[in-house]
Tab-separated table of C-alpha atoms in Angstrom:
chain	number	residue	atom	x	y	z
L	1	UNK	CA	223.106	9.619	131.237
L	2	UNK	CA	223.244	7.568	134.459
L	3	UNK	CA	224.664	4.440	133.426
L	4	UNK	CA	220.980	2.826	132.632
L	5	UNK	CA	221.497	0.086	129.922
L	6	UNK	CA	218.859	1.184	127.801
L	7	UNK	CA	220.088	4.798	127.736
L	8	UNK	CA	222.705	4.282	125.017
L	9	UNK	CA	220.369	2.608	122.799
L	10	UNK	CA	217.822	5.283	123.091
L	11	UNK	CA	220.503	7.681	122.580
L	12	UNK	CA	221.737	5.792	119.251
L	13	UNK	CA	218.361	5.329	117.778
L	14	UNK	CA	217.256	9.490	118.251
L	15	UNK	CA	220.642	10.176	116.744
L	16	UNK	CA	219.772	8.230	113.917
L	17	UNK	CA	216.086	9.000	113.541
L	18	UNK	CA	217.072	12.749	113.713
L	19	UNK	CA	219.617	12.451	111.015
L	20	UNK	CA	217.623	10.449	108.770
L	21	UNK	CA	215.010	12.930	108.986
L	22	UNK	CA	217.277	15.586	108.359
L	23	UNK	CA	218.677	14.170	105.181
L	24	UNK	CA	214.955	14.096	103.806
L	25	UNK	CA	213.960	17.273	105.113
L	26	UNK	CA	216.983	19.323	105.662
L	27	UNK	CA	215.952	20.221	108.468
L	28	UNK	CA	214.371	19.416	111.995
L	29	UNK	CA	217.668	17.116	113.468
L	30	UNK	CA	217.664	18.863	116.875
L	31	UNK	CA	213.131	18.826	117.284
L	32	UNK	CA	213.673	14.987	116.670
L	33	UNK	CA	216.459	14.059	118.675
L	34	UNK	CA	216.120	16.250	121.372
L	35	UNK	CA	212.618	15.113	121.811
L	36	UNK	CA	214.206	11.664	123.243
L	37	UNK	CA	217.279	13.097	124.421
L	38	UNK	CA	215.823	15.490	126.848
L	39	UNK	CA	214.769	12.557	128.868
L	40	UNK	CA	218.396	11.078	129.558
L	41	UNK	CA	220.462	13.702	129.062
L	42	UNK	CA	221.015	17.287	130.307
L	43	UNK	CA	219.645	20.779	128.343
L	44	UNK	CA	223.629	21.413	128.301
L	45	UNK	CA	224.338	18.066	126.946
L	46	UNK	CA	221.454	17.734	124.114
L	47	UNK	CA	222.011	21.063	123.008
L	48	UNK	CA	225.727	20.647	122.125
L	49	UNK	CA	224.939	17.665	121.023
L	50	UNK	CA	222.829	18.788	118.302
L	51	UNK	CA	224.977	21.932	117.460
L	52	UNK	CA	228.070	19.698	116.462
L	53	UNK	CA	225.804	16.652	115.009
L	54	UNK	CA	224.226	20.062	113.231
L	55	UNK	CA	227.306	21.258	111.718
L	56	UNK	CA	228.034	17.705	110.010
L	57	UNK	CA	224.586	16.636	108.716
L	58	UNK	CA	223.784	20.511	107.546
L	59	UNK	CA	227.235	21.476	106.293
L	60	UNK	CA	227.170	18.558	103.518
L	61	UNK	CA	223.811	19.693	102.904
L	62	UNK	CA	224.716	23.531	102.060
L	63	UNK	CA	228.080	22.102	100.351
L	64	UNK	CA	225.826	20.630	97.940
L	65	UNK	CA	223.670	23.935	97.989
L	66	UNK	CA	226.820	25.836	97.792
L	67	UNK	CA	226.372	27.160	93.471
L	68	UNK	CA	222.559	28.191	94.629
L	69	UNK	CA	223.056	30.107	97.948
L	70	UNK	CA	222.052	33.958	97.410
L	71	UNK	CA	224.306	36.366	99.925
L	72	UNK	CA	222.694	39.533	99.327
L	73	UNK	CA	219.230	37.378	101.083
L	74	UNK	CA	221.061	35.598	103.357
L	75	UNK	CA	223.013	38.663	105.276
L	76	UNK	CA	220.615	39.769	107.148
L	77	UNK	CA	219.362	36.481	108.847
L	78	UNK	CA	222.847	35.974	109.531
L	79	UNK	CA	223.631	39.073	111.211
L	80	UNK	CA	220.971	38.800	113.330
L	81	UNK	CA	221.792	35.191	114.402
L	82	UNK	CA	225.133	36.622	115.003
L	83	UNK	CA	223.911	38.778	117.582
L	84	UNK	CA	221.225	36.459	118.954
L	85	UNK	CA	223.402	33.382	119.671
L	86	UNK	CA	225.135	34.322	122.609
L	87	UNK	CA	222.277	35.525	124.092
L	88	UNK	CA	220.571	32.044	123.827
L	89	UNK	CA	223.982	30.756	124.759
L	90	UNK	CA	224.056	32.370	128.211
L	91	UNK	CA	220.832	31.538	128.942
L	92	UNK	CA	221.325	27.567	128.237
L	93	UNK	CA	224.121	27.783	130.980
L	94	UNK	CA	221.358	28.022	133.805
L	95	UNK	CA	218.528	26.803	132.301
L	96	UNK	CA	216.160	24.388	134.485
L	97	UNK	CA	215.732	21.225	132.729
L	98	UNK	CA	212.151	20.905	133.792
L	99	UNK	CA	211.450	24.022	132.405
L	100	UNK	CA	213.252	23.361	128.686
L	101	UNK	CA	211.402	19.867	128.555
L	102	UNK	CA	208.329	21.951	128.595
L	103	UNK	CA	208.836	24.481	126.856
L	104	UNK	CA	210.452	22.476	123.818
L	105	UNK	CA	207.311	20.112	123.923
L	106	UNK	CA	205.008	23.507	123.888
L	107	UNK	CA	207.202	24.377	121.042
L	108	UNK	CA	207.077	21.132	119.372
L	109	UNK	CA	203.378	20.797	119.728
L	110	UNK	CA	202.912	24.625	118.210
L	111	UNK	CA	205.278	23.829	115.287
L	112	UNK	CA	203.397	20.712	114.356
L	113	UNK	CA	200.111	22.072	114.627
L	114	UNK	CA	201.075	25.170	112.726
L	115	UNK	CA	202.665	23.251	110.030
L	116	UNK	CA	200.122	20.953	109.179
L	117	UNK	CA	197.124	23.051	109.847
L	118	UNK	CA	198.124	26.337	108.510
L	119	UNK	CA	195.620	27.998	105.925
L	120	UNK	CA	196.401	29.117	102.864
L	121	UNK	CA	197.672	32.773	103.062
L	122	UNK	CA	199.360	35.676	100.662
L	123	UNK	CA	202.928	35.205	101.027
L	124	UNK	CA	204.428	37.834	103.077
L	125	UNK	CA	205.996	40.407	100.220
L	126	UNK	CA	206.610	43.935	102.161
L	127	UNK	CA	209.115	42.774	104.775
L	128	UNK	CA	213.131	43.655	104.035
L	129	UNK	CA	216.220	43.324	105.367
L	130	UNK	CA	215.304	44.481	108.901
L	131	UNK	CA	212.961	42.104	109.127
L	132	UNK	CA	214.673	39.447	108.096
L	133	UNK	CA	217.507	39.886	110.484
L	134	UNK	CA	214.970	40.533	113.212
L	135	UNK	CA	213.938	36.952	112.211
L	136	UNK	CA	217.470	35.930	112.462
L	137	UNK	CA	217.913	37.598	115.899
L	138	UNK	CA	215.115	35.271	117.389
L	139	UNK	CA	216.200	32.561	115.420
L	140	UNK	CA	219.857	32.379	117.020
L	141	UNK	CA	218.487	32.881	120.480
L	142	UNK	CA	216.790	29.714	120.096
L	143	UNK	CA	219.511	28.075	118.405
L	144	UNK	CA	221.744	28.858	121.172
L	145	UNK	CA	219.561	27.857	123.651
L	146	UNK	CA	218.322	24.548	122.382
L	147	UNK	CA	220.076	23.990	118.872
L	148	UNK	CA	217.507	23.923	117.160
L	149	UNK	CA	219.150	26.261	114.928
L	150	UNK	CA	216.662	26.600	111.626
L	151	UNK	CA	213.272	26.621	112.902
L	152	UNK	CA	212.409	30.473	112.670
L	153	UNK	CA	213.667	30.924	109.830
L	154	UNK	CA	212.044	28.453	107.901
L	155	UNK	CA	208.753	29.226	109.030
L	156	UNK	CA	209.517	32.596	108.235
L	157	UNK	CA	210.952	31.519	104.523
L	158	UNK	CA	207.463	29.620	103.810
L	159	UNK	CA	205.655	33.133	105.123
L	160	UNK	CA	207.553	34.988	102.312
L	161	UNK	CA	206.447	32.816	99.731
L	162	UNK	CA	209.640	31.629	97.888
L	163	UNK	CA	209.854	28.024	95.941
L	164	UNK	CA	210.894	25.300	97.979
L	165	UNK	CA	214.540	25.371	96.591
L	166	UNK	CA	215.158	28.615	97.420
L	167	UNK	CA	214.005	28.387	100.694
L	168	UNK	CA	216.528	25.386	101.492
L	169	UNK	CA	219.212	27.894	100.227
L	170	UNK	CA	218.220	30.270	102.576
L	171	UNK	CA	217.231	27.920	106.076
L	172	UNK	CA	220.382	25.676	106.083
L	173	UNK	CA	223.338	28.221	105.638
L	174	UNK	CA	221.733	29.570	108.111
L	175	UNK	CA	221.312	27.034	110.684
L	176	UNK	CA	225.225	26.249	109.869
L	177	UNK	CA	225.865	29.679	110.585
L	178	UNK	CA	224.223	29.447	113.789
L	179	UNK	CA	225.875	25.968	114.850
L	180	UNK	CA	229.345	27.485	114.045
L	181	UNK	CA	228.441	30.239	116.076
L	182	UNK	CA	227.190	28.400	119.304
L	183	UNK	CA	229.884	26.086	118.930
L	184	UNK	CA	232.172	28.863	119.276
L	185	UNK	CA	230.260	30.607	122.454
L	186	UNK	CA	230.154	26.966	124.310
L	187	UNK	CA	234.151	26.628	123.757
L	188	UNK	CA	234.688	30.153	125.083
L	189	UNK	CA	232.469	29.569	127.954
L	190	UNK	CA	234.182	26.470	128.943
L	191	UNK	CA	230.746	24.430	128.784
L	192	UNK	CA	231.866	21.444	126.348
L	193	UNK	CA	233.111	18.490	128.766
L	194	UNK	CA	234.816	14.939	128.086
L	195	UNK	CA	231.353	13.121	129.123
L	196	UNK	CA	230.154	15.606	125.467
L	197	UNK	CA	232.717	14.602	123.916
L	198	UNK	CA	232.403	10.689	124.598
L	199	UNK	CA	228.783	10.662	123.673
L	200	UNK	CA	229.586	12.484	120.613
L	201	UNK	CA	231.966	10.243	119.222
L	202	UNK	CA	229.399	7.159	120.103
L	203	UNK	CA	226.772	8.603	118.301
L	204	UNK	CA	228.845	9.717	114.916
L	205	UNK	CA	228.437	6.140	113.584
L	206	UNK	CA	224.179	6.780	113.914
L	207	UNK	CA	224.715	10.238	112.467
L	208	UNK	CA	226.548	8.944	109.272
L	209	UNK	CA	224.347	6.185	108.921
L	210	UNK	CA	221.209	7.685	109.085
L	211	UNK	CA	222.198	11.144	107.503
L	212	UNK	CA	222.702	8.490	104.327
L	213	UNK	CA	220.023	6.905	104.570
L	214	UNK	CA	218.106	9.868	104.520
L	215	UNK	CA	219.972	11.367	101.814
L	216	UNK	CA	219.202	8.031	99.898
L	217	UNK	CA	215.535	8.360	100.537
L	218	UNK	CA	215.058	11.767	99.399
L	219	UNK	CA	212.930	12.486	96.468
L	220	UNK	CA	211.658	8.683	96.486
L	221	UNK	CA	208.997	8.870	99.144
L	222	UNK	CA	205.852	11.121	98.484
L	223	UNK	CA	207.010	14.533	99.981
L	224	UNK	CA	203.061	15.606	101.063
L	225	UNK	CA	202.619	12.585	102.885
L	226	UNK	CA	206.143	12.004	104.231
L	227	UNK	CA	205.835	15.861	105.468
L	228	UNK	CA	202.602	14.850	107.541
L	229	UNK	CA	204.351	11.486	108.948
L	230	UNK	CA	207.111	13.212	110.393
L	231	UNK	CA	204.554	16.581	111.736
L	232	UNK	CA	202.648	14.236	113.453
L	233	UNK	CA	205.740	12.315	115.146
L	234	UNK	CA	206.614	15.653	116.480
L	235	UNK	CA	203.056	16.297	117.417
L	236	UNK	CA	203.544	13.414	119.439
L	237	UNK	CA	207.017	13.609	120.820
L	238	UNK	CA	206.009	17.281	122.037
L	239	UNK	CA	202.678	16.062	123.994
L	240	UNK	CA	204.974	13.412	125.481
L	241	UNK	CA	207.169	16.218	126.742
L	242	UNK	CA	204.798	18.308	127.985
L	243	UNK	CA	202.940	15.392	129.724
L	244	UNK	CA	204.912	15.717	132.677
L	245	UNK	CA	204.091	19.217	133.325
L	246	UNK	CA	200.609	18.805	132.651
L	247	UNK	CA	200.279	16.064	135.471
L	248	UNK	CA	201.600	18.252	138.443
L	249	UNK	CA	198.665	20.208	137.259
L	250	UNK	CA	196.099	17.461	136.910
């Protein structure tokens, strides 16, 4: 940030909005706070950001999933994230912040679309283990790289079919996995500074407060339409990224 009084505001009010969203959800902190924080702070900054805001909202999350998570399905997505962090890691280091604006709003704009306009299809039953970790491979390079740690893999969970619980079982240990892991590649690389540190403990008090309010909201709004609210937010946020890019070719 550059000392612009409205920039800590902004900064507390994603913070909140993404945690709140990810108590509901489970999912999705880093696409809704990085959508606003990519504007005042840098790709380095936001992404640490989210993996060690990440770690607390999603790691009470799989605590409470803890008697329901399934090892034997959750190996292989692990392993692979385990081999693509780093490499998402060591790309983030040089990473043109132009460039991740735009290609997080393409993302965000893909994701949205996909999510609320995907047909109805067989659910994917052949793939196995290699697959899976394949899926976890891509999935960590992105979570190194932005933080957003679960994405991948919970598109991929709805393309195999499985009931909603067991899908949260599989996206969020996962994504934790993948925070820990980034969290550890940033430290080694020397990459988390005091100015990281400062924002983070400003924005813990949003975190809290909005990870319980979301928490509190869950299973009291209607899911289908609450789903489609917070799609087309992204839908939005993502255009508004892009936007930029678009005009230098208007």
């Amino acid at each position: 940030m550059d000392g612009s009084p409205f920039e800590l505001p902004i900064f507390l009010v994603a913070t909140f909005a993404g945690a709140l969203v990810a108590g509901l959800s489970g999912f999705a902190f880093g696409l809704v706070a990085a959508s606003i924080w990519l504007y005042i702070l840098t790709p380095l900054q936001t992404a640490t950001l989210i993996i060690a805001f990440g770690l607390i909202v999603q790691g009470y999350s799989v605590w409470k999933l803890r008697r329901a998570l399934d090892w034997k399905r959750l190996w292989p997505f692990v392993a692979g994230a385990a081999l693509g962090t780093p490499v998402g890691v060591s790309i983030l280091t040089w990473a043109n912040p132009a460039h991740m604006r735009a290609g997080v709003g393409a993302f965000l704009v893909l994701y949205s679309l996909y999510a609320l306009l995907r047909p109805t299809i067989a659910p994917v039953k052949a793939a196995g283990a290699a697959v899976d970790a394949g899926v976890g491979f891509l999935n960590g390079v992105l979570g190194g790289l932005t933080g957003f740690a679960g994405i991948l893999v919970t598109i991929w969970c709805g393309m195999r079919g499985w009931p909603k619980d067991e899908q949260r079982a599989v996206f969020q240990p996962v994504g934790v996995a993948i925070f820990a892991m980034s969290a550890l590649w940033l430290g080694v690389r020397g990459s988390v500074s005091a100015d990281i540190g400062w924002l983070f403990l400003l924005g813990l008090p949003a975190l809290l407060a909005g990870t319980w309010a979301g928490l509190k909201l869950y299973g009291k709004l209607d899911e289908a339409g609450f789903r489609k609210v917070v799609l087309a937010l992204l839908l939005v946020s993502g255009i508004a990224l892009l936007a930029p890019a678009i005009a230098l070719f208007a």
